[in-house]
Coordinates of N, CA, C and O in Angstrom, one line a residue:
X1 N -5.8 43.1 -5.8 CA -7.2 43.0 -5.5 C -7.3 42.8 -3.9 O -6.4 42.1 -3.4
X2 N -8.3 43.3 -3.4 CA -8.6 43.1 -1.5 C -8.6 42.1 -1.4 O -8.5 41.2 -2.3
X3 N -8.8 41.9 0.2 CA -9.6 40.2 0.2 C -10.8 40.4 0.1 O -11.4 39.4 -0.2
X4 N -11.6 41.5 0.2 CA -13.0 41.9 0.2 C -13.5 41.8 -1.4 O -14.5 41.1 -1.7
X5 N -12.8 42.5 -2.3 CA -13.3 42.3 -3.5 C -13.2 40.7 -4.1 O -13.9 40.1 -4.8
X6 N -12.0 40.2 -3.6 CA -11.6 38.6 -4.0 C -12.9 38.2 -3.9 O -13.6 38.0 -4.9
X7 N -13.3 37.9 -2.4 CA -14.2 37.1 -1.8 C -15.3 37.2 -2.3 O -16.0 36.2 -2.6
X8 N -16.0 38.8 -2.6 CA -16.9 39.1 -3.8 C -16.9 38.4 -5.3 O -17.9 38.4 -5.9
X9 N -15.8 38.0 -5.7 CA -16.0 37.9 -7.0 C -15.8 36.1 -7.4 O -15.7 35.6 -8.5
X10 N -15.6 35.1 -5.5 CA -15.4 34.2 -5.9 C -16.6 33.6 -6.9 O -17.6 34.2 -7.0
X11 N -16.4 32.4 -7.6 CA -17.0 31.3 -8.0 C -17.8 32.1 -9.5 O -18.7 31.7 -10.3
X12 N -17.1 33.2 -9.4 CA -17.6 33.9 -10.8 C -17.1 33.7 -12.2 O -16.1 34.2 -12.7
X13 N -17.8 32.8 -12.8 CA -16.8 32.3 -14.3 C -17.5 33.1 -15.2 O -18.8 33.2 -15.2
X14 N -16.4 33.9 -16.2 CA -16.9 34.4 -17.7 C -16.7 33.3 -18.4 O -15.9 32.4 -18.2
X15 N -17.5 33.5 -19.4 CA -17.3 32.7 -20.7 C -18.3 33.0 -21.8 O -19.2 33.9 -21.6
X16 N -18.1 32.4 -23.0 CA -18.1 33.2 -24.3 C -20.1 32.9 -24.5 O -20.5 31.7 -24.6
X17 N -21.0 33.8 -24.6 CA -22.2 33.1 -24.3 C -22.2 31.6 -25.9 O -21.3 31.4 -26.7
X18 N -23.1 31.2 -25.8 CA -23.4 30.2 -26.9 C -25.4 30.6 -26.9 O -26.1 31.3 -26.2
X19 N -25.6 29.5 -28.3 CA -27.2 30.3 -28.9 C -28.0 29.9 -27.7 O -28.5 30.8 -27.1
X20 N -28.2 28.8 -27.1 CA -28.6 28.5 -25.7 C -28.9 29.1 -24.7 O -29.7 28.8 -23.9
X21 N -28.0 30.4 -24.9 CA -28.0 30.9 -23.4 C -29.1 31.8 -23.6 O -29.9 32.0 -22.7
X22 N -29.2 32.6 -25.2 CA -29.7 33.6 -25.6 C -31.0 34.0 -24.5 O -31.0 35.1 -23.9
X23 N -32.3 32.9 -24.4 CA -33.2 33.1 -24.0 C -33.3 34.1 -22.3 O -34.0 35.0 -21.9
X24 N -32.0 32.9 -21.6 CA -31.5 33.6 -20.2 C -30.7 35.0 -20.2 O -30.4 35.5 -19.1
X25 N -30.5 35.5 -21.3 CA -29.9 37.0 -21.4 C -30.9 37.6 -21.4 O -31.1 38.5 -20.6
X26 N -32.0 37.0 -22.6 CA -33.1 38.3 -22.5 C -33.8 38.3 -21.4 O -34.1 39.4 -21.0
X27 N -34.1 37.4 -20.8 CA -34.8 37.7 -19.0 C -33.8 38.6 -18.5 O -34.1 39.8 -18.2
X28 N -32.3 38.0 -18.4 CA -31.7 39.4 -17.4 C -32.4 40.6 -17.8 O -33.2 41.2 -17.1
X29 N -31.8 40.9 -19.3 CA -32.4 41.7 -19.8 C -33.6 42.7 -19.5 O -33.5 43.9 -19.2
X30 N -34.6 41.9 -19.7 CA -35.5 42.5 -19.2 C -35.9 43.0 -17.6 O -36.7 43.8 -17.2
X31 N -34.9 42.0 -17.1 CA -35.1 42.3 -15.4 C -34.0 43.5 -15.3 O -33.8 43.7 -14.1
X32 N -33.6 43.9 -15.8 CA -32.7 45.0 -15.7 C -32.6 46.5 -16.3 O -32.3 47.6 -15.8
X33 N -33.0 46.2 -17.5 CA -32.8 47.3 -18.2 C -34.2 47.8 -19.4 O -34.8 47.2 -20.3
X34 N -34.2 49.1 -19.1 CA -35.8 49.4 -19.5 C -35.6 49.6 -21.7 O -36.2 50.3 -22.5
X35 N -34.4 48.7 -21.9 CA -33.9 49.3 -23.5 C -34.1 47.1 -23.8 O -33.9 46.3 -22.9
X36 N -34.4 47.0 -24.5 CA -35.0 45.5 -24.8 C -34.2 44.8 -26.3 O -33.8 45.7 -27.0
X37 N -34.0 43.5 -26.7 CA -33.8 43.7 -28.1 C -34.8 42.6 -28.4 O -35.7 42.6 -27.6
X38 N -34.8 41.6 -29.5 CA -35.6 41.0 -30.1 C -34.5 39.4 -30.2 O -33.2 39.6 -30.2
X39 N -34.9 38.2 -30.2 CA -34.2 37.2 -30.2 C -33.1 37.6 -31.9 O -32.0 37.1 -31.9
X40 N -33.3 38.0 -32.3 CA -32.5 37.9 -33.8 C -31.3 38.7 -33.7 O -30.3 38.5 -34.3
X41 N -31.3 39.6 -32.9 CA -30.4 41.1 -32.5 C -29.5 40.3 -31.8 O -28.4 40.2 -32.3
X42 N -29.7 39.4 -30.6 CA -28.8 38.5 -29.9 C -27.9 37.7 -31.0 O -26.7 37.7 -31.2
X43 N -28.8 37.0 -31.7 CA -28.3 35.9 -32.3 C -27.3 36.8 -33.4 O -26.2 36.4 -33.6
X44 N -27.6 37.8 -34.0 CA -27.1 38.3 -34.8 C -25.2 38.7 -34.4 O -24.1 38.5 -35.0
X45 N -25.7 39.3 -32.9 CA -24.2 39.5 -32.8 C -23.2 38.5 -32.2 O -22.0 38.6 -32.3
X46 N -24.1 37.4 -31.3 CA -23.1 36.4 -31.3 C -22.9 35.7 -32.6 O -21.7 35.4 -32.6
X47 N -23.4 35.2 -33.7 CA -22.9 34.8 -35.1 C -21.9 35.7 -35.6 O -21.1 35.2 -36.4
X48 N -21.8 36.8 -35.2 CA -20.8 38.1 -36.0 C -19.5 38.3 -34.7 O -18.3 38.4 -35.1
X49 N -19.7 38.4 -33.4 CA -18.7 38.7 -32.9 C -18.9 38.0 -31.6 O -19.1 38.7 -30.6
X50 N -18.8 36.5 -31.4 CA -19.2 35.2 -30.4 C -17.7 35.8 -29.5 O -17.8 35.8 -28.3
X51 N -16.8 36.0 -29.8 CA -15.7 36.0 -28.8 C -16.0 37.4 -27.7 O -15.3 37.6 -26.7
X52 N -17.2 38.3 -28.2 CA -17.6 39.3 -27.5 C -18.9 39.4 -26.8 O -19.3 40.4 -26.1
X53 N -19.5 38.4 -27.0 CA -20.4 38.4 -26.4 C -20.6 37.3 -25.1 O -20.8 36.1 -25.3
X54 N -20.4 37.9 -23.7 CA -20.2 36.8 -22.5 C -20.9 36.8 -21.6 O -21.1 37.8 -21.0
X55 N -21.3 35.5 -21.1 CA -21.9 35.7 -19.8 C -21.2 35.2 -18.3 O -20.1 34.7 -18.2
X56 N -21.9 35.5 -17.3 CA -21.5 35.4 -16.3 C -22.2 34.4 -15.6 O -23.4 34.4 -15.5
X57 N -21.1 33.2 -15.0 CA -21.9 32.3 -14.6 C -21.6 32.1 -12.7 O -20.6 32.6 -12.2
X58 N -22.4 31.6 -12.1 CA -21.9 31.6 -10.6 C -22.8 29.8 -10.7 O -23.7 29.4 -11.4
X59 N -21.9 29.1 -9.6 CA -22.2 27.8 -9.6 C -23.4 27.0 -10.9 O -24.5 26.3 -10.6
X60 N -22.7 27.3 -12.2 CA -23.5 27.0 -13.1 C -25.0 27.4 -14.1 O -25.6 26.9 -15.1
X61 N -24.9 28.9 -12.8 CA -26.0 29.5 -13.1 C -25.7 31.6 -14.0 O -25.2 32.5 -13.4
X62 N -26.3 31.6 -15.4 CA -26.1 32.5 -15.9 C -26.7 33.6 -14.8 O -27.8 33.4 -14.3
X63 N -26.0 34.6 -14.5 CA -26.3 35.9 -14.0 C -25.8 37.4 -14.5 O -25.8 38.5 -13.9
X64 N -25.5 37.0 -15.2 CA -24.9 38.3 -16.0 C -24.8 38.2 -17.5 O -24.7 37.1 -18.1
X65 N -24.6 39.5 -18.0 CA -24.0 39.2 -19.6 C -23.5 41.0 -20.1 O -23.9 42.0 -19.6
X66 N -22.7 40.8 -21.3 CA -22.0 41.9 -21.9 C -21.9 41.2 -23.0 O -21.2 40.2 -23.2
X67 N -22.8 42.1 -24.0 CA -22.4 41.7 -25.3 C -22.4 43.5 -26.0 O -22.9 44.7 -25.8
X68 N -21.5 42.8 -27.0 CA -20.2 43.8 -27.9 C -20.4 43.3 -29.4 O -20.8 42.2 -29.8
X69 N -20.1 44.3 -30.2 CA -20.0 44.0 -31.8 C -19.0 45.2 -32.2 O -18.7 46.3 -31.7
X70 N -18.5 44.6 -33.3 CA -17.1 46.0 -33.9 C -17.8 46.5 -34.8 O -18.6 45.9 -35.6
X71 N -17.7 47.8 -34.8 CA -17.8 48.7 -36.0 C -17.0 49.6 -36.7 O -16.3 50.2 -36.0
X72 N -16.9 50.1 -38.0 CA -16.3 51.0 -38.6 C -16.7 52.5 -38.6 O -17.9 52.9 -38.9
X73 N -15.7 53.3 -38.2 CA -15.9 54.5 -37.9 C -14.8 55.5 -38.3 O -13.6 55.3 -38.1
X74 N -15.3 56.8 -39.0 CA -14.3 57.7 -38.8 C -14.4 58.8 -38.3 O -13.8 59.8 -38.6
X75 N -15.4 58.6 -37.2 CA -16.0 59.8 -36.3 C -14.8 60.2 -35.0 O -15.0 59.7 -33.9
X76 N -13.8 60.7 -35.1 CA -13.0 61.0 -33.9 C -13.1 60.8 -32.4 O -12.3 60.4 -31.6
X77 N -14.4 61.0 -32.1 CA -15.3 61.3 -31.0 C -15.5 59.6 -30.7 O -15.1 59.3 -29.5
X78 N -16.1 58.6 -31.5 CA -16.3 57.5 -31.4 C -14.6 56.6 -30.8 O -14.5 55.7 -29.9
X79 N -13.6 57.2 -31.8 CA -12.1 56.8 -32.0 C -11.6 57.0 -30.3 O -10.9 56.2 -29.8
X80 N -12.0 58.1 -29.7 CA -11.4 58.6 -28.7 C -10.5 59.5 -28.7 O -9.5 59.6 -28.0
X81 N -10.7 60.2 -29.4 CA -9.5 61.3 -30.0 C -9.9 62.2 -30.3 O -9.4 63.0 -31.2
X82 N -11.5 62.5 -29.2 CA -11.8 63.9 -29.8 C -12.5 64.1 -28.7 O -12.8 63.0 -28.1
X83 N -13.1 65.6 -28.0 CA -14.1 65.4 -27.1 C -15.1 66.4 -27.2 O -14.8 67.5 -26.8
X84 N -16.3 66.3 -27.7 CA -17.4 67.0 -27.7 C -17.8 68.2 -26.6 O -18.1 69.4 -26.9
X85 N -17.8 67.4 -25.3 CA -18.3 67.9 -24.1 C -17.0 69.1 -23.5 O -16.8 69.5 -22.3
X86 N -16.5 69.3 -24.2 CA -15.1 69.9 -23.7 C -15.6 71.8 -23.6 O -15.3 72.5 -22.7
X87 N -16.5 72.1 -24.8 CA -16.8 73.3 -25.2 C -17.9 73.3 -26.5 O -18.0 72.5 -27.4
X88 N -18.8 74.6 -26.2 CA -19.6 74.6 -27.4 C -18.7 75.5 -28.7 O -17.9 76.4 -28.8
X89 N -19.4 74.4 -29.6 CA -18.3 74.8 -31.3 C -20.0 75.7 -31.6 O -21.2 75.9 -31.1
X90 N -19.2 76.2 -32.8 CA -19.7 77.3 -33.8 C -20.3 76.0 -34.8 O -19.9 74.9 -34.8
X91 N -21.5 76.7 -35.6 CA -22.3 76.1 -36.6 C -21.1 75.7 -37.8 O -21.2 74.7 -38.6
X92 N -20.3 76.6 -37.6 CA -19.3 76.6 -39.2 C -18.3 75.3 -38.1 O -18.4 74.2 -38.6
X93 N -17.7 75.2 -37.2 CA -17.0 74.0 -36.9 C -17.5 72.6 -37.3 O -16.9 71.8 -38.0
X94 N -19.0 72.7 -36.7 CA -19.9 71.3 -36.7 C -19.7 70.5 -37.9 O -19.3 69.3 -38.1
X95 N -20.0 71.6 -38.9 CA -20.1 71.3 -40.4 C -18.6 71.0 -40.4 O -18.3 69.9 -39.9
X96 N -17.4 71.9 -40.9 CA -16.1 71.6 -40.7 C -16.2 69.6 -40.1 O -16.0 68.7 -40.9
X97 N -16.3 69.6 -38.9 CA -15.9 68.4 -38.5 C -16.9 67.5 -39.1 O -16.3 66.4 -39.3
X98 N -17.9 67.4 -39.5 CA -18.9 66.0 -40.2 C -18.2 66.3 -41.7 O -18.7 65.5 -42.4
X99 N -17.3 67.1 -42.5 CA -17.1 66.9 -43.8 C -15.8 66.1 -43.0 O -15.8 64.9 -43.1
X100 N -14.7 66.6 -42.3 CA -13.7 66.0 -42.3 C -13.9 64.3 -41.6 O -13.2 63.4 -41.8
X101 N -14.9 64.4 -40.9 CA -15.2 62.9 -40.2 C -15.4 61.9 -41.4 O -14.8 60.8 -41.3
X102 N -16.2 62.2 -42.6 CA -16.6 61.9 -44.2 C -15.4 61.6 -45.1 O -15.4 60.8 -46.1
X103 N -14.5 62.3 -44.6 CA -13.3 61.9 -45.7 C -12.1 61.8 -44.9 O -11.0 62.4 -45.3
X104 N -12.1 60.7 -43.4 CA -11.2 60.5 -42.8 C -11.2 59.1 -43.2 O -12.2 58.7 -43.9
X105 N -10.0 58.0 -42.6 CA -10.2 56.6 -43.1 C -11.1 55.9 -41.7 O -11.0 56.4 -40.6
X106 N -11.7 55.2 -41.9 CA -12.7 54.4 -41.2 C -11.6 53.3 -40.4 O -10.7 52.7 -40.9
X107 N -11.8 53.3 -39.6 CA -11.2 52.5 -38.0 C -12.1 51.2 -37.4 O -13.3 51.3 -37.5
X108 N -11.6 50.3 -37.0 CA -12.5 49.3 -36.0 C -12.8 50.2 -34.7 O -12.1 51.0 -34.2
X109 N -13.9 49.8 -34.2 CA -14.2 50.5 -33.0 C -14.9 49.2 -32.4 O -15.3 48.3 -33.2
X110 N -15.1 49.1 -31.0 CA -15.5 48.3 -30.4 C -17.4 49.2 -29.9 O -17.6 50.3 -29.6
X111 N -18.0 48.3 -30.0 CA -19.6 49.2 -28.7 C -20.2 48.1 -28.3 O -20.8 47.1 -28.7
X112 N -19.6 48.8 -27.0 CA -20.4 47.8 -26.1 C -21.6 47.8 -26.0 O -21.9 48.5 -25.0
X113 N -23.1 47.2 -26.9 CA -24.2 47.3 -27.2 C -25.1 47.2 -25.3 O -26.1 47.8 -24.9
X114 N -24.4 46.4 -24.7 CA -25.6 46.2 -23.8 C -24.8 45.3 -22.4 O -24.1 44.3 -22.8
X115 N -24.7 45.5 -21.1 CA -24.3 44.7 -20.1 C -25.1 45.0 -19.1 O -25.6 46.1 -18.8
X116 N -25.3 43.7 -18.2 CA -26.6 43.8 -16.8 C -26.4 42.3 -16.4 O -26.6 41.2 -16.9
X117 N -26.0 42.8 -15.2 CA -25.9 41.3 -14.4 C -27.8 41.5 -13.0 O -28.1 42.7 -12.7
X118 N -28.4 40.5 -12.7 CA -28.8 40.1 -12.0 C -29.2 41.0 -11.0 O -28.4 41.2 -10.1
X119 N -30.5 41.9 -10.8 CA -30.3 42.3 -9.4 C -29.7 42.1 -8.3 O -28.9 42.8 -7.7
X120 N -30.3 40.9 -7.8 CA -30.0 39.9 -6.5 C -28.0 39.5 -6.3 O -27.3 39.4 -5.3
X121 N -27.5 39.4 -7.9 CA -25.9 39.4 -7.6 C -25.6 40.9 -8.3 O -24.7 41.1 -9.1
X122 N -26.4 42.0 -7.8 CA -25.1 43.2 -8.2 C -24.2 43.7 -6.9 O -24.6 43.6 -5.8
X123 N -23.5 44.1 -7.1 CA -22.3 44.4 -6.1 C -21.5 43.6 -5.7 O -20.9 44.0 -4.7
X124 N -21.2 42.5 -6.1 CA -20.0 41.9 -6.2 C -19.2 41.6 -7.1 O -18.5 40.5 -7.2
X125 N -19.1 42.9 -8.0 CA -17.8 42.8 -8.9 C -18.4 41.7 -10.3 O -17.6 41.1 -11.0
X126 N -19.3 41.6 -10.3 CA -20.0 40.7 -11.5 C -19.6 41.5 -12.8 O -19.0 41.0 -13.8
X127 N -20.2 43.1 -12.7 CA -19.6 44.2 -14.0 C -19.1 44.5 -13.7 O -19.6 45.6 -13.3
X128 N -17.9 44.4 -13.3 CA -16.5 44.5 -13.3 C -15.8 43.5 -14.0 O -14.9 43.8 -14.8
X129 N -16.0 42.3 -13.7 CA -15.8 41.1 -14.3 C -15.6 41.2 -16.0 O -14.7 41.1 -16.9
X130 N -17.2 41.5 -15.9 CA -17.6 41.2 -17.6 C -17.1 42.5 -18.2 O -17.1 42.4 -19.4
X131 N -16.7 43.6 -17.9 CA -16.3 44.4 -18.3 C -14.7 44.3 -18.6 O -14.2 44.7 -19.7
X132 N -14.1 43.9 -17.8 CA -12.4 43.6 -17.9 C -12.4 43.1 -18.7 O -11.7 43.6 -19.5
X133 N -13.2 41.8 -19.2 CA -13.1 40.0 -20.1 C -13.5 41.3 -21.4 O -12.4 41.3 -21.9
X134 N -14.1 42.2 -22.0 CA -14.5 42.9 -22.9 C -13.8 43.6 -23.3 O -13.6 43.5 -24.5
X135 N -13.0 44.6 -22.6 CA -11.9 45.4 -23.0 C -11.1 44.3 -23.3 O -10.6 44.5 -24.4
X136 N -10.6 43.0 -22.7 CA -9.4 42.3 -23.1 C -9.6 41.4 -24.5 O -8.7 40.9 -25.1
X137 N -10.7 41.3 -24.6 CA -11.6 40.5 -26.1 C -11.6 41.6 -27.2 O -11.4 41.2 -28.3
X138 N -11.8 42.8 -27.0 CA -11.8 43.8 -28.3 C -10.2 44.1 -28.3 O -10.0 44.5 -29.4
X139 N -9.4 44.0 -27.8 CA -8.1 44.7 -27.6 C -7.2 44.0 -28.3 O -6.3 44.5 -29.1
X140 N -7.5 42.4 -28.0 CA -7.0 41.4 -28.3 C -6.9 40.4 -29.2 O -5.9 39.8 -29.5
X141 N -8.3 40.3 -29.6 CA -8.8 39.7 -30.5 C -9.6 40.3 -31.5 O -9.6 39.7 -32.6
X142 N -10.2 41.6 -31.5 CA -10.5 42.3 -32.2 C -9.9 43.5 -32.6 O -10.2 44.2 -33.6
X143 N -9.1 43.7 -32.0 CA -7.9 44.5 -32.1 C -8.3 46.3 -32.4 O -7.8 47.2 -33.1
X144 N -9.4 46.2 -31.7 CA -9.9 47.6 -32.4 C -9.1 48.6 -31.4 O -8.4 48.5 -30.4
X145 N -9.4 49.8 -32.4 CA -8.9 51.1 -31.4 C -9.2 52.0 -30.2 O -8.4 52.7 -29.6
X146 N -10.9 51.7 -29.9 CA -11.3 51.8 -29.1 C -12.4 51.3 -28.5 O -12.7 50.1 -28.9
X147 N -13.1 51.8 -27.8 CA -14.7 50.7 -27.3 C -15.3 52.1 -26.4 O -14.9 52.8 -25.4
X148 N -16.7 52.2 -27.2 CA -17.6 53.0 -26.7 C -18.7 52.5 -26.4 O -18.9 51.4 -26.8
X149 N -19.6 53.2 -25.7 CA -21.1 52.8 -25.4 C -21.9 53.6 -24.6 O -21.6 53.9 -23.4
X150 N -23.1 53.9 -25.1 CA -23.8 54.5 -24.6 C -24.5 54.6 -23.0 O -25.1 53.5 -22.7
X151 N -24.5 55.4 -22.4 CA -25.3 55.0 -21.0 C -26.6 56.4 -20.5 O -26.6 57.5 -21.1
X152 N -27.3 56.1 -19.6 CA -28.3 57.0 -19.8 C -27.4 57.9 -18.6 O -26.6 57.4 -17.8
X153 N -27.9 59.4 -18.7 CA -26.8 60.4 -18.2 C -27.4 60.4 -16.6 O -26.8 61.1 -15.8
X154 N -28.7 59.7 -16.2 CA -28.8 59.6 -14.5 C -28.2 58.1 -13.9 O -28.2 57.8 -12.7
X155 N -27.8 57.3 -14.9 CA -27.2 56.2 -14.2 C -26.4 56.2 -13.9 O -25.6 55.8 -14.7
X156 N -25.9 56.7 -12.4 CA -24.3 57.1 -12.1 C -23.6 55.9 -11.3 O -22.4 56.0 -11.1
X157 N -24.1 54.7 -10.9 CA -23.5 53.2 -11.0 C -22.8 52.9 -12.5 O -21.6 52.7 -12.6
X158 N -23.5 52.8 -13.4 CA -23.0 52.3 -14.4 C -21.7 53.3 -14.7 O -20.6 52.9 -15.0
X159 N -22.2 55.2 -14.6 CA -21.1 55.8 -15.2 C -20.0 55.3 -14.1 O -19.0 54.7 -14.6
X160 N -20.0 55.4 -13.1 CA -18.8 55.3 -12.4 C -18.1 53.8 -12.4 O -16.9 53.7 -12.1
X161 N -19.1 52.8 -12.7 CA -18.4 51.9 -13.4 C -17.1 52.2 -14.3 O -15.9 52.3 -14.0
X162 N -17.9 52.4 -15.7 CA -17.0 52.6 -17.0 C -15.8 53.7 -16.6 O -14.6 53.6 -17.0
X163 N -16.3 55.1 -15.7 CA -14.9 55.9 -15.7 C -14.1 55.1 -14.7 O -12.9 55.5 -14.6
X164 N -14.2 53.9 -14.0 CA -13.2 53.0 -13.0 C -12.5 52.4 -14.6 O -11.3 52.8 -14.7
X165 N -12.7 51.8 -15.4 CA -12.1 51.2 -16.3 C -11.7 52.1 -17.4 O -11.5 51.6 -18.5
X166 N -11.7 53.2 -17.1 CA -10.6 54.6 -18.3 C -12.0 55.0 -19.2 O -11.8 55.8 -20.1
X167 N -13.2 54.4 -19.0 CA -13.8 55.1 -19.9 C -14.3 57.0 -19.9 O -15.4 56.9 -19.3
X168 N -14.1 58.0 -20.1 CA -14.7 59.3 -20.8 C -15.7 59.6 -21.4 O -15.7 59.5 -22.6
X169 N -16.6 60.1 -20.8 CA -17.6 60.9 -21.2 C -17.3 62.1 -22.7 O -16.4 63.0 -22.6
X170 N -17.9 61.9 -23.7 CA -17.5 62.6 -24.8 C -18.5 63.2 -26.0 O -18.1 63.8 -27.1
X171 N -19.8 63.1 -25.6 CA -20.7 63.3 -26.2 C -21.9 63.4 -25.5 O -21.8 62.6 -24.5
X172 N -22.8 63.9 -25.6 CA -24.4 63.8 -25.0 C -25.2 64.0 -26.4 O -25.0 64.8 -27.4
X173 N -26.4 62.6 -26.0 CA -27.2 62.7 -27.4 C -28.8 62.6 -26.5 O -29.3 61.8 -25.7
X174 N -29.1 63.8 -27.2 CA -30.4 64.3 -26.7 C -31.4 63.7 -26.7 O -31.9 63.8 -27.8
X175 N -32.3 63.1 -25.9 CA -33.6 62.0 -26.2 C -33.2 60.5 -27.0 O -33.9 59.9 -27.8
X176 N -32.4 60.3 -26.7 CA -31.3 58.9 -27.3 C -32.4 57.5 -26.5 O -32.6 56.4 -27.0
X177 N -32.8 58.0 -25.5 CA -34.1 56.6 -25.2 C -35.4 57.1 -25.4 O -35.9 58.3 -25.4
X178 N -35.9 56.0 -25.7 CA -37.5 55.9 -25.8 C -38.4 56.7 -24.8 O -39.5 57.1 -25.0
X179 N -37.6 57.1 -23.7 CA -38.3 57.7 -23.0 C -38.1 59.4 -22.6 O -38.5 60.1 -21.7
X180 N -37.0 59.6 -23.8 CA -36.6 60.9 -24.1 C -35.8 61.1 -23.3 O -35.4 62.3 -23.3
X181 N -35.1 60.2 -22.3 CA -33.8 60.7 -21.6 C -32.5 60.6 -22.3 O -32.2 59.5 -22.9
X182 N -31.7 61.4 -22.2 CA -30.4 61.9 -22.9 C -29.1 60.5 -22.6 O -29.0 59.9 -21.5
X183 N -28.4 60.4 -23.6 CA -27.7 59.4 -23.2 C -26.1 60.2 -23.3 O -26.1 61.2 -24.0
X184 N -24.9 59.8 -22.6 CA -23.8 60.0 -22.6 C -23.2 58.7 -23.5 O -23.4 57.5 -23.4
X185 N -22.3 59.3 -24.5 CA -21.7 58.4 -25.5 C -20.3 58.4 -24.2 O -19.7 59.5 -23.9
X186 N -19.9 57.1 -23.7 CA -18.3 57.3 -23.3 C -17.2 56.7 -24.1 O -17.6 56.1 -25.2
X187 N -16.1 56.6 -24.0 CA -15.1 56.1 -24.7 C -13.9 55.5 -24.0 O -13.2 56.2 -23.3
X188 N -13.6 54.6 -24.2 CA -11.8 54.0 -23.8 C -10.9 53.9 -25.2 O -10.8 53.0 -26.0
X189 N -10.3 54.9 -25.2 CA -9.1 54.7 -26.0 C -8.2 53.7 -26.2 O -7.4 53.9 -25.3
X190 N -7.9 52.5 -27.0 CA -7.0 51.1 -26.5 C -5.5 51.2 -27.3 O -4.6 50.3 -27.4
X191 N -5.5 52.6 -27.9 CA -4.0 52.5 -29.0 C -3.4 53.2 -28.2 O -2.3 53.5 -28.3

């Protein structure tokens, strides 16, 4: 690491969020990102997968967060082991691949449901942070095979984020937000 990025990323502690913090995620939240959840959605997935869901603290103060939940999948595409965007398939493929995705065995997958640090601290390696601590919490502790998540296809900070940490663009899903903008499914392969 530089001395420039070091110095950027001093006094930056991850840690595992707790039910407490919940209320200060959903403000980031909301100060950040135009997709929202409801207090139970939080609480839901730190009760189900607390070692994946983290926030970011600077002198005691939450400014970030990355929360994650595992799922079962036998979608290829989701696995990392397949790529959508590569070429357009035939009607008889599509079909082909959703029977064979149906009678493949189902896998842990990691999805990164949702990450946003702080206006005022972005650009100092804050998501980058909570992004590393996530790949090494699903890999490790969750042991899944891979970790995908959705991003909207004009946010090219965030994409260039995830393609810095191996993630692949591998799907586009059409009107995927509320506001009818198309989202990119990406993927990091971890086997």
């Amino acid at each position: 690491m530089n001395r420039e990025a070091q110095g950027s990323q001093e006094g930056v502690r991850i840690r595992k969020a707790r039910a407490q913090d919940i209320p200060i995620v959903m403000e980031i939240n909301l100060e950040s990102l135009p997709e929202n959840y409801w207090y139970g959605f939080y609480k839901y997935i730190l009760d189900n997968w607390g070692e994946a869901f983290l926030v970011a603290e600077i002198g005691g103060e939450i400014v970030g967060y990355a929360m994650s939940r595992v799922e079962q999948t036998s979608d290829p595409v989701l696995l990392g082991m397949k790529d959508e965007l590569e070429g357009d398939k035939s009607v008889i493929d599509k079909i082909l691949d959703a029977i064979r995705n149906q009678l493949s065995e189902e896998r842990p997958v990691g999805h990164l449901v949702s990450i946003a640090v702080r206006p005022g601290f972005r650009g100092r390696g804050i998501g980058s942070k909570l992004l590393s601590e996530t790949v090494r919490v699903m890999k490790n502790v969750y042991r899944v095979d891979a970790i995908f998540l959705e991003v909207r296809v004009s946010n090219m900070p965030a994409i260039r984020l995830y393609e810095k940490f191996g993630f692949r663009k591998v799907r586009r899903i059409k009107g995927y937000y509320r506001d009818g903008e198309d989202a990119f499914v990406m993927v990091k392969r971890l086997l």
